[in-house]
């Protein structure tokens, strides 16, 4: 059977599950794990990223691929017989721009394949259940979809108040027992539940120390975003749609990207009611809404020519600061600019990179800096944010010139010399990528 035929066969199976899940929203699936055959695992392997570092077993994607068919058959047999064991996740620490460090999890490549396969099953069912306002780590959704919807909802629904929420350490504190109970409400297949349990209980290896926890999603695991979405679908999304929204007096909306969410309300009393019950709801599931970072913001369209009234509040969401401002035609609109915290972090990272890598060949420095700049524009290049992009670009050029001047005893890079560098190794100019 060719690759195209295999893909069509797996896709057909998943489509059939998706149709059943959509047509029968109350159905509990009890027999799915048998679908995880060699053919299914091969498709999961195809969809698994292969450019990442290996886990604690040291086996790379390329090494696994050398005997792919034999490895997949062996993996399938271990899964079928219950002998498959998830390998502990290798933890390393990366330094952030602010000097702090964040943990990075590196699962074994074979575990990534199994996680991808299980995620494919979960997606077939839960994509029919998830609400459209949940944008995090889903096909057909992105941060920019969330930003566009946020702006449109605020402007079209006469929103005057925003609940800007922050969940403390969500991915580290997700309760395993509660998660499994939630999944059983829709997928009560012992084989699938056991595989998810293996991922959750695999442990983390840091150096020579192995630790276990009954909380948190698998670090670096491809299944983690799906498990997080399932958890928050029950804790937040369904609760808001079925219990909160019908009780509010004015119009409202919820927009969520992973654990980052905004609730907009037309009336102040509705926003305050939501704010009052939100911490209690999350506490019930072992989570904490940060008491200082979760706030109600007055965010209505300004009144009068001078902007008097209730429109001078701002809030941050997905790396952007949102505020009301006049358009070129003189109309009040919601504009977005890169959040100051993100700006400081980006500029510090560029400065430190230029410092660390100033002895690299100019061509290599230019190529790497250009990749960083294009990545920044790709995310932050939205309409109305050009000046902030320009600030980052100018900072990058100044940082580059400063540290090039300090890579030898020959002294500063003069204006004429740097002009030559700019002409022959130009950094990409700012550009608007998203017209949202």
Short mmCIF file of C-alpha atoms in Angstrom, two decimals:
data_model
loop_
_atom_site.label_atom_id
_atom_site.label_comp_id
_atom_site.label_asym_id
_atom_site.label_seq_id
_atom_site.Cartn_x
_atom_site.Cartn_y
_atom_site.Cartn_z
CA UNK A 1 0.00 0.00 0.00
CA UNK A 2 1.41 3.40 -1.00
CA UNK A 3 1.78 6.42 1.28
CA UNK A 4 -1.20 8.16 -0.34
CA UNK A 5 -3.45 5.13 0.16
CA UNK A 6 -2.33 4.78 3.79
CA UNK A 7 -3.05 8.44 4.45
CA UNK A 8 -6.49 8.15 2.87
CA UNK A 9 -7.27 5.05 4.95
CA UNK A 10 -6.25 6.69 8.23
CA UNK A 11 -8.02 9.93 7.26
CA UNK A 12 -11.19 7.97 6.44
CA UNK A 13 -11.16 6.29 9.85
CA UNK A 14 -10.67 9.61 11.64
CA UNK A 15 -13.38 11.27 9.54
CA UNK A 16 -15.84 8.53 10.49
CA UNK A 17 -15.10 9.11 14.19
CA UNK A 18 -15.44 12.87 13.72
CA UNK A 19 -18.82 12.48 12.03
CA UNK A 20 -20.09 10.23 14.83
CA UNK A 21 -18.84 12.70 17.46
CA UNK A 22 -20.56 15.57 15.67
CA UNK A 23 -23.85 13.75 15.07
CA UNK A 24 -24.03 12.32 18.59
CA UNK A 25 -22.58 14.91 21.01
CA UNK A 26 -23.65 12.85 24.04
CA UNK A 27 -22.02 9.65 22.81
CA UNK A 28 -19.22 8.11 24.88
CA UNK A 29 -16.62 6.33 22.73
CA UNK A 30 -15.55 3.02 24.29
CA UNK A 31 -13.58 1.36 21.50
CA UNK A 32 -10.91 3.47 19.81
CA UNK A 33 -7.53 2.06 20.84
CA UNK A 34 -7.77 -0.80 18.29
CA UNK A 35 -7.35 1.81 15.55
CA UNK A 36 -3.74 2.39 16.61
CA UNK A 37 -2.32 -0.20 14.21
CA UNK A 38 0.99 -0.06 12.31
CA UNK A 39 -0.62 1.93 9.51
CA UNK A 40 -1.93 4.51 11.99
CA UNK A 41 1.45 4.73 13.73
CA UNK A 42 3.16 5.27 10.37
CA UNK A 43 0.92 8.24 9.70
CA UNK A 44 1.62 9.54 13.22
CA UNK A 45 5.35 9.19 12.46
CA UNK A 46 4.87 11.17 9.24
CA UNK A 47 3.21 14.02 11.16
CA UNK A 48 5.84 14.08 13.93
CA UNK A 49 8.50 16.80 13.74
CA UNK A 50 11.91 15.28 13.15
CA UNK A 51 14.23 18.23 13.72
CA UNK A 52 14.18 18.21 17.51
CA UNK A 53 16.86 17.00 19.93
CA UNK A 54 16.61 13.39 21.16
CA UNK A 55 15.27 12.38 24.57
CA UNK A 56 17.16 10.50 27.28
CA UNK A 57 17.47 7.39 25.08
CA UNK A 58 19.59 9.42 22.62
CA UNK A 59 17.75 8.07 19.57
CA UNK A 60 17.24 10.68 16.86
CA UNK A 61 14.47 10.72 14.28
CA UNK A 62 16.98 9.82 11.57
CA UNK A 63 18.20 6.78 13.51
CA UNK A 64 14.64 5.64 14.16
CA UNK A 65 13.82 5.96 10.47
CA UNK A 66 16.61 3.62 9.36
CA UNK A 67 14.56 0.62 10.49
CA UNK A 68 11.20 2.35 10.43
CA UNK A 69 8.95 -0.58 9.53
CA UNK A 70 10.60 -2.90 12.05
CA UNK A 71 10.49 -0.22 14.75
CA UNK A 72 6.82 0.55 14.12
CA UNK A 73 5.84 -3.12 14.16
CA UNK A 74 7.74 -3.60 17.42
CA UNK A 75 6.12 -0.49 18.90
CA UNK A 76 2.66 -1.69 17.86
CA UNK A 77 3.23 -5.11 19.44
CA UNK A 78 4.33 -3.52 22.74
CA UNK A 79 1.30 -1.23 22.72
CA UNK A 80 -1.04 -4.12 21.91
CA UNK A 81 0.37 -6.37 24.64
CA UNK A 82 0.55 -3.62 27.26
CA UNK A 83 4.36 -3.70 27.39
CA UNK A 84 4.86 -0.20 26.03
CA UNK A 85 6.35 2.18 28.59
CA UNK A 86 6.75 5.91 28.14
CA UNK A 87 10.32 7.09 28.72
CA UNK A 88 10.93 9.88 31.26
CA UNK A 89 11.18 13.31 29.66
CA UNK A 90 14.64 14.86 29.53
CA UNK A 91 14.58 18.34 31.10
CA UNK A 92 17.01 21.10 30.18
CA UNK A 93 16.91 24.78 31.09
CA UNK A 94 17.02 27.66 28.62
CA UNK A 95 17.94 31.15 29.72
CA UNK A 96 15.28 33.78 28.98
CA UNK A 97 15.97 37.36 27.95
CA UNK A 98 15.20 38.64 31.45
CA UNK A 99 17.88 36.42 32.99
CA UNK A 100 15.49 33.82 34.36
CA UNK A 101 15.37 30.26 33.06
CA UNK A 102 12.54 28.15 31.72
CA UNK A 103 12.42 24.36 31.55
CA UNK A 104 12.28 22.57 28.21
CA UNK A 105 11.11 18.97 27.99
CA UNK A 106 12.58 16.57 25.41
CA UNK A 107 10.56 13.35 25.08
CA UNK A 108 11.98 10.28 23.36
CA UNK A 109 11.18 10.25 19.64
CA UNK A 110 9.17 7.03 19.88
CA UNK A 111 7.02 8.56 22.62
CA UNK A 112 6.34 11.50 20.31
CA UNK A 113 4.96 9.09 17.72
CA UNK A 114 2.61 7.46 20.25
CA UNK A 115 1.54 10.85 21.60
CA UNK A 116 0.85 12.07 18.08
CA UNK A 117 -1.25 8.97 17.36
CA UNK A 118 -3.34 9.40 20.51
CA UNK A 119 -3.68 13.13 19.80
CA UNK A 120 -5.07 12.30 16.34
CA UNK A 121 -7.79 10.18 17.99
CA UNK A 122 -8.58 12.86 20.57
CA UNK A 123 -8.76 15.54 17.86
CA UNK A 124 -11.27 13.54 15.83
CA UNK A 125 -13.65 13.56 18.80
CA UNK A 126 -12.96 16.81 20.60
CA UNK A 127 -12.70 19.09 17.57
CA UNK A 128 -16.45 18.54 17.29
CA UNK A 129 -16.94 19.63 20.91
CA UNK A 130 -14.56 22.59 21.19
CA UNK A 131 -16.02 26.06 20.74
CA UNK A 132 -14.86 28.33 17.92
CA UNK A 133 -13.61 30.90 20.43
CA UNK A 134 -10.92 28.44 21.58
CA UNK A 135 -7.98 29.24 19.29
CA UNK A 136 -4.97 27.65 20.96
CA UNK A 137 -3.01 24.93 19.10
CA UNK A 138 -5.85 23.91 16.80
CA UNK A 139 -5.88 23.41 13.04
CA UNK A 140 -7.40 26.42 11.32
CA UNK A 141 -6.82 28.64 14.37
CA UNK A 142 -3.96 30.93 15.37
CA UNK A 143 -3.14 33.81 17.73
CA UNK A 144 -4.01 36.21 14.92
CA UNK A 145 -7.45 34.65 14.52
CA UNK A 146 -7.98 35.27 18.23
CA UNK A 147 -6.78 38.87 17.94
CA UNK A 148 -9.04 39.57 14.99
CA UNK A 149 -12.07 38.08 16.71
CA UNK A 150 -11.33 40.04 19.90
CA UNK A 151 -11.23 43.33 18.04
CA UNK A 152 -14.39 42.60 16.04
CA UNK A 153 -16.36 41.46 19.09
CA UNK A 154 -15.39 44.50 21.15
CA UNK A 155 -16.39 46.90 18.41
CA UNK A 156 -19.58 45.17 17.23
CA UNK A 157 -21.03 44.16 20.62
CA UNK A 158 -20.68 47.55 22.33
CA UNK A 159 -18.26 46.09 24.87
CA UNK A 160 -17.36 48.48 27.71
CA UNK A 161 -15.62 46.14 30.14
CA UNK A 162 -12.98 43.44 29.86
CA UNK A 163 -12.02 40.74 32.36
CA UNK A 164 -8.30 40.24 31.76
CA UNK A 165 -7.44 36.91 33.41
CA UNK A 166 -4.19 35.18 34.31
CA UNK A 167 -4.05 31.53 35.43
CA UNK A 168 -1.01 30.86 37.62
CA UNK A 169 1.19 28.02 36.33
CA UNK A 170 -1.58 26.24 34.49
CA UNK A 171 0.54 23.69 32.60
CA UNK A 172 2.37 22.73 35.80
CA UNK A 173 -0.74 22.38 37.96
CA UNK A 174 -3.26 20.51 35.81
CA UNK A 175 -4.64 17.69 37.99
CA UNK A 176 -4.15 14.25 36.41
CA UNK A 177 -7.09 12.59 38.14
CA UNK A 178 -9.54 15.32 37.15
CA UNK A 179 -8.24 15.26 33.58
CA UNK A 180 -8.81 11.52 33.25
CA UNK A 181 -12.35 11.87 34.62
CA UNK A 182 -13.08 14.60 32.09
CA UNK A 183 -11.83 12.46 29.20
CA UNK A 184 -13.91 9.47 30.36
CA UNK A 185 -17.04 11.57 29.88
CA UNK A 186 -16.39 11.41 26.12
CA UNK A 187 -13.79 8.65 25.57
CA UNK A 188 -14.14 5.84 28.09
CA UNK A 189 -11.70 3.50 26.35
CA UNK A 190 -9.38 1.81 28.86
CA UNK A 191 -6.59 1.48 26.31
CA UNK A 192 -6.62 5.19 25.44
CA UNK A 193 -6.87 6.22 29.09
CA UNK A 194 -3.93 3.97 30.01
CA UNK A 195 -1.75 5.44 27.24
CA UNK A 196 -2.54 8.97 28.42
CA UNK A 197 -1.70 7.84 31.96
CA UNK A 198 1.68 6.57 30.76
CA UNK A 199 2.49 9.99 29.31
CA UNK A 200 1.34 11.82 32.45
CA UNK A 201 3.27 9.50 34.78
CA UNK A 202 6.47 9.07 32.75
CA UNK A 203 8.41 11.39 35.05
CA UNK A 204 11.09 13.97 34.36
CA UNK A 205 14.82 13.27 34.25
CA UNK A 206 17.05 16.22 35.14
CA UNK A 207 20.67 15.20 35.17
CA UNK A 208 20.67 11.99 37.19
CA UNK A 209 17.54 12.82 39.17
CA UNK A 210 14.15 11.31 38.20
CA UNK A 211 11.02 12.94 39.63
CA UNK A 212 7.30 12.24 39.33
CA UNK A 213 4.24 14.42 39.85
CA UNK A 214 0.47 13.95 39.87
CA UNK A 215 0.06 17.35 38.26
CA UNK A 216 1.04 19.03 35.00
CA UNK A 217 1.09 18.08 31.32
CA UNK A 218 4.01 16.18 29.70
CA UNK A 219 6.77 18.70 29.11
CA UNK A 220 7.50 19.10 25.41
CA UNK A 221 4.86 16.50 24.58
CA UNK A 222 2.83 16.91 21.40
CA UNK A 223 -0.23 15.77 23.35
CA UNK A 224 0.07 18.51 26.00
CA UNK A 225 -1.83 21.26 24.11
CA UNK A 226 -4.71 18.85 23.43
CA UNK A 227 -4.92 17.76 27.09
CA UNK A 228 -4.83 21.40 28.17
CA UNK A 229 -7.64 22.29 25.77
CA UNK A 230 -9.77 19.39 27.02
CA UNK A 231 -9.24 20.48 30.63
CA UNK A 232 -10.08 24.13 29.99
CA UNK A 233 -13.00 23.19 27.73
CA UNK A 234 -14.63 21.68 30.84
CA UNK A 235 -13.37 24.16 33.42
CA UNK A 236 -13.95 27.39 31.49
CA UNK A 237 -15.52 27.16 28.02
CA UNK A 238 -18.58 24.99 28.77
CA UNK A 239 -19.10 26.68 32.13
CA UNK A 240 -19.12 30.12 30.49
CA UNK A 241 -21.43 29.10 27.62
CA UNK A 242 -23.94 27.10 29.65
CA UNK A 243 -23.93 28.72 33.08
CA UNK A 244 -22.46 32.23 32.95
CA UNK A 245 -23.43 33.75 29.61
CA UNK A 246 -27.20 32.99 29.94
CA UNK A 247 -27.26 34.73 33.36
CA UNK A 248 -25.65 37.98 32.21
CA UNK A 249 -27.87 40.96 31.47
CA UNK A 250 -25.84 42.37 28.58
CA UNK A 251 -23.88 40.97 25.69
CA UNK A 252 -20.59 39.22 26.36
CA UNK A 253 -17.96 37.00 24.76
CA UNK A 254 -15.06 34.71 25.68
CA UNK A 255 -11.90 34.31 23.62
CA UNK A 256 -9.25 31.82 24.71
CA UNK A 257 -5.82 30.84 23.45
CA UNK A 258 -4.55 27.94 25.60
CA UNK A 259 -4.63 29.29 29.18
CA UNK A 260 -4.71 32.95 28.11
CA UNK A 261 -8.26 34.31 27.85
CA UNK A 262 -10.36 37.47 27.76
CA UNK A 263 -14.01 37.90 28.73
CA UNK A 264 -15.70 41.00 27.32
CA UNK A 265 -18.91 42.42 28.81
CA UNK A 266 -21.29 45.13 27.69
CA UNK A 267 -22.24 45.99 31.28
CA UNK A 268 -19.99 46.71 34.24
CA UNK A 269 -22.16 44.75 36.66
CA UNK A 270 -21.78 41.65 34.46
CA UNK A 271 -18.02 42.01 34.41
CA UNK A 272 -17.91 42.32 38.20
CA UNK A 273 -20.11 39.22 38.61
CA UNK A 274 -17.81 37.22 36.35
CA UNK A 275 -14.79 38.50 38.27
CA UNK A 276 -16.37 37.38 41.53
CA UNK A 277 -17.06 33.77 40.49
CA UNK A 278 -14.02 33.16 38.25
CA UNK A 279 -11.49 32.41 41.05
CA UNK A 280 -13.95 30.07 42.77
CA UNK A 281 -14.47 28.12 39.57
CA UNK A 282 -10.74 27.61 38.98
CA UNK A 283 -10.05 26.81 42.64
CA UNK A 284 -12.55 23.99 42.38
CA UNK A 285 -10.24 22.34 39.85
CA UNK A 286 -6.99 22.95 41.70
CA UNK A 287 -6.04 26.06 39.74
CA UNK A 288 -5.43 29.63 40.84
CA UNK A 289 -6.45 32.81 39.05
CA UNK A 290 -3.67 35.29 39.85
CA UNK A 291 -5.26 37.83 42.24
CA UNK A 292 -3.15 40.78 41.08
CA UNK A 293 -2.84 40.05 37.36
CA UNK A 294 -6.55 39.28 36.89
CA UNK A 295 -8.41 42.58 36.63
CA UNK A 296 -11.56 44.21 35.31
CA UNK A 297 -10.67 46.90 32.79
CA UNK A 298 -12.98 49.68 31.66
CA UNK A 299 -12.67 49.46 27.88
CA UNK A 300 -15.48 51.26 26.10
CA UNK A 301 -15.49 53.42 23.02
CA UNK A 302 -14.51 56.98 24.06
CA UNK A 303 -17.19 59.66 24.04
CA UNK A 304 -16.83 63.07 22.46
CA UNK A 305 -14.21 64.55 20.18
CA UNK A 306 -11.56 64.67 22.89
CA UNK A 307 -12.00 61.09 23.92
CA UNK A 308 -13.73 61.80 27.19
CA UNK A 309 -15.51 58.95 28.91
CA UNK A 310 -14.73 55.34 29.39
CA UNK A 311 -12.30 54.46 26.64
CA UNK A 312 -8.91 55.10 28.22
CA UNK A 313 -8.35 51.61 29.65
CA UNK A 314 -5.85 49.21 28.10
CA UNK A 315 -5.18 45.50 28.47
CA UNK A 316 -2.69 42.99 27.12
CA UNK A 317 -3.51 39.81 25.25
CA UNK A 318 -1.21 37.51 23.25
CA UNK A 319 1.71 39.92 23.38
CA UNK A 320 -0.20 43.03 22.29
CA UNK A 321 -1.48 46.04 24.21
CA UNK A 322 -5.04 46.93 23.13
CA UNK A 323 -6.33 50.49 23.27
CA UNK A 324 -8.84 52.83 21.65
CA UNK A 325 -7.47 55.45 19.23
CA UNK A 326 -8.56 57.61 16.32
CA UNK A 327 -8.18 56.18 12.81
CA UNK A 328 -6.87 58.27 9.89
CA UNK A 329 -10.48 59.06 9.03
CA UNK A 330 -11.16 60.29 12.56
CA UNK A 331 -13.16 57.31 13.76
CA UNK A 332 -12.62 55.57 17.07
CA UNK A 333 -11.11 52.12 16.55
CA UNK A 334 -9.24 49.54 18.62
CA UNK A 335 -5.55 49.48 17.86
CA UNK A 336 -2.87 47.03 18.94
CA UNK A 337 0.81 47.59 19.61
CA UNK A 338 3.51 45.28 20.89
CA UNK A 339 3.24 45.04 24.67
CA UNK A 340 6.03 46.91 26.45
CA UNK A 341 7.15 43.78 28.30
CA UNK A 342 7.52 41.90 25.01
CA UNK A 343 9.40 44.84 23.48
CA UNK A 344 11.90 44.93 26.34
CA UNK A 345 12.36 41.17 26.17
CA UNK A 346 12.92 41.19 22.41
CA UNK A 347 15.36 44.09 22.47
CA UNK A 348 17.35 42.62 25.32
CA UNK A 349 17.54 39.28 23.52
CA UNK A 350 18.86 40.96 20.35
CA UNK A 351 21.44 42.95 22.33
CA UNK A 352 22.71 39.86 24.11
CA UNK A 353 22.78 37.80 20.92
CA UNK A 354 24.90 40.42 19.16
CA UNK A 355 27.25 40.41 22.17
CA UNK A 356 27.63 36.61 22.27
CA UNK A 357 28.02 36.15 18.53
CA UNK A 358 30.03 39.20 17.47
CA UNK A 359 33.00 37.04 16.44
CA UNK A 360 30.98 35.02 13.94
CA UNK A 361 31.55 35.77 10.23
CA UNK A 362 29.50 38.75 9.09
CA UNK A 363 27.49 36.66 6.64
CA UNK A 364 26.44 34.20 9.34
CA UNK A 365 25.57 37.02 11.75
CA UNK A 366 23.46 38.70 9.08
CA UNK A 367 21.62 35.49 8.21
CA UNK A 368 20.81 34.64 11.82
CA UNK A 369 19.77 38.19 12.73
CA UNK A 370 17.60 38.30 9.61
CA UNK A 371 15.86 35.09 10.68
CA UNK A 372 15.15 36.63 14.06
CA UNK A 373 13.78 39.83 12.51
CA UNK A 374 11.56 37.97 10.05
CA UNK A 375 10.21 35.83 12.89
CA UNK A 376 9.40 38.99 14.86
CA UNK A 377 7.61 40.59 11.90
CA UNK A 378 5.72 37.37 11.21
CA UNK A 379 4.07 37.56 14.63
CA UNK A 380 3.97 41.26 15.48
CA UNK A 381 3.52 42.59 11.95
CA UNK A 382 -0.14 43.57 12.25
CA UNK A 383 -1.77 46.70 10.88
CA UNK A 384 -1.19 49.72 13.13
CA UNK A 385 1.96 48.30 14.74
CA UNK A 386 4.54 49.48 12.20
CA UNK A 387 6.24 51.99 14.51
CA UNK A 388 6.97 49.27 17.07
CA UNK A 389 8.46 47.06 14.36
CA UNK A 390 10.60 49.98 13.25
CA UNK A 391 11.83 50.48 16.83
CA UNK A 392 12.97 46.85 16.99
CA UNK A 393 14.66 47.14 13.58
CA UNK A 394 16.57 50.29 14.58
CA UNK A 395 17.58 48.68 17.87
CA UNK A 396 18.87 45.62 16.02
CA UNK A 397 21.05 47.74 13.74
CA UNK A 398 22.41 49.79 16.66
CA UNK A 399 23.12 46.66 18.71
CA UNK A 400 24.85 45.00 15.79
CA UNK A 401 27.04 48.00 15.09
CA UNK A 402 27.90 48.45 18.78
CA UNK A 403 29.10 44.88 19.27
CA UNK A 404 30.87 44.69 15.91
CA UNK A 405 32.91 47.67 17.12
CA UNK A 406 34.02 45.63 20.12
CA UNK A 407 35.13 42.42 18.51
CA UNK A 408 38.72 43.53 17.93
CA UNK A 409 41.28 46.10 18.99
CA UNK A 410 40.77 48.01 15.75
CA UNK A 411 38.05 50.09 17.34
CA UNK A 412 34.66 51.34 16.32
CA UNK A 413 32.81 50.49 13.15
CA UNK A 414 32.57 53.89 11.48
CA UNK A 415 29.45 55.16 9.80
CA UNK A 416 30.99 54.55 6.38
CA UNK A 417 32.03 50.99 7.26
CA UNK A 418 28.63 50.14 8.74
CA UNK A 419 26.95 51.57 5.64
CA UNK A 420 28.97 49.08 3.62
CA UNK A 421 27.80 46.29 5.96
CA UNK A 422 24.18 47.42 5.63
CA UNK A 423 24.40 47.39 1.84
CA UNK A 424 26.06 43.99 1.59
CA UNK A 425 24.43 42.25 4.57
CA UNK A 426 21.08 44.04 4.94
CA UNK A 427 18.63 43.16 7.69
CA UNK A 428 15.00 42.82 6.52
CA UNK A 429 13.00 46.00 6.84
CA UNK A 430 9.78 46.02 8.92
CA UNK A 431 6.67 44.88 7.12
CA UNK A 432 3.00 44.34 7.91
CA UNK A 433 2.16 40.67 7.51
CA UNK A 434 -1.38 40.55 8.93
CA UNK A 435 -4.09 43.03 7.94
CA UNK A 436 -6.26 42.39 10.98
#
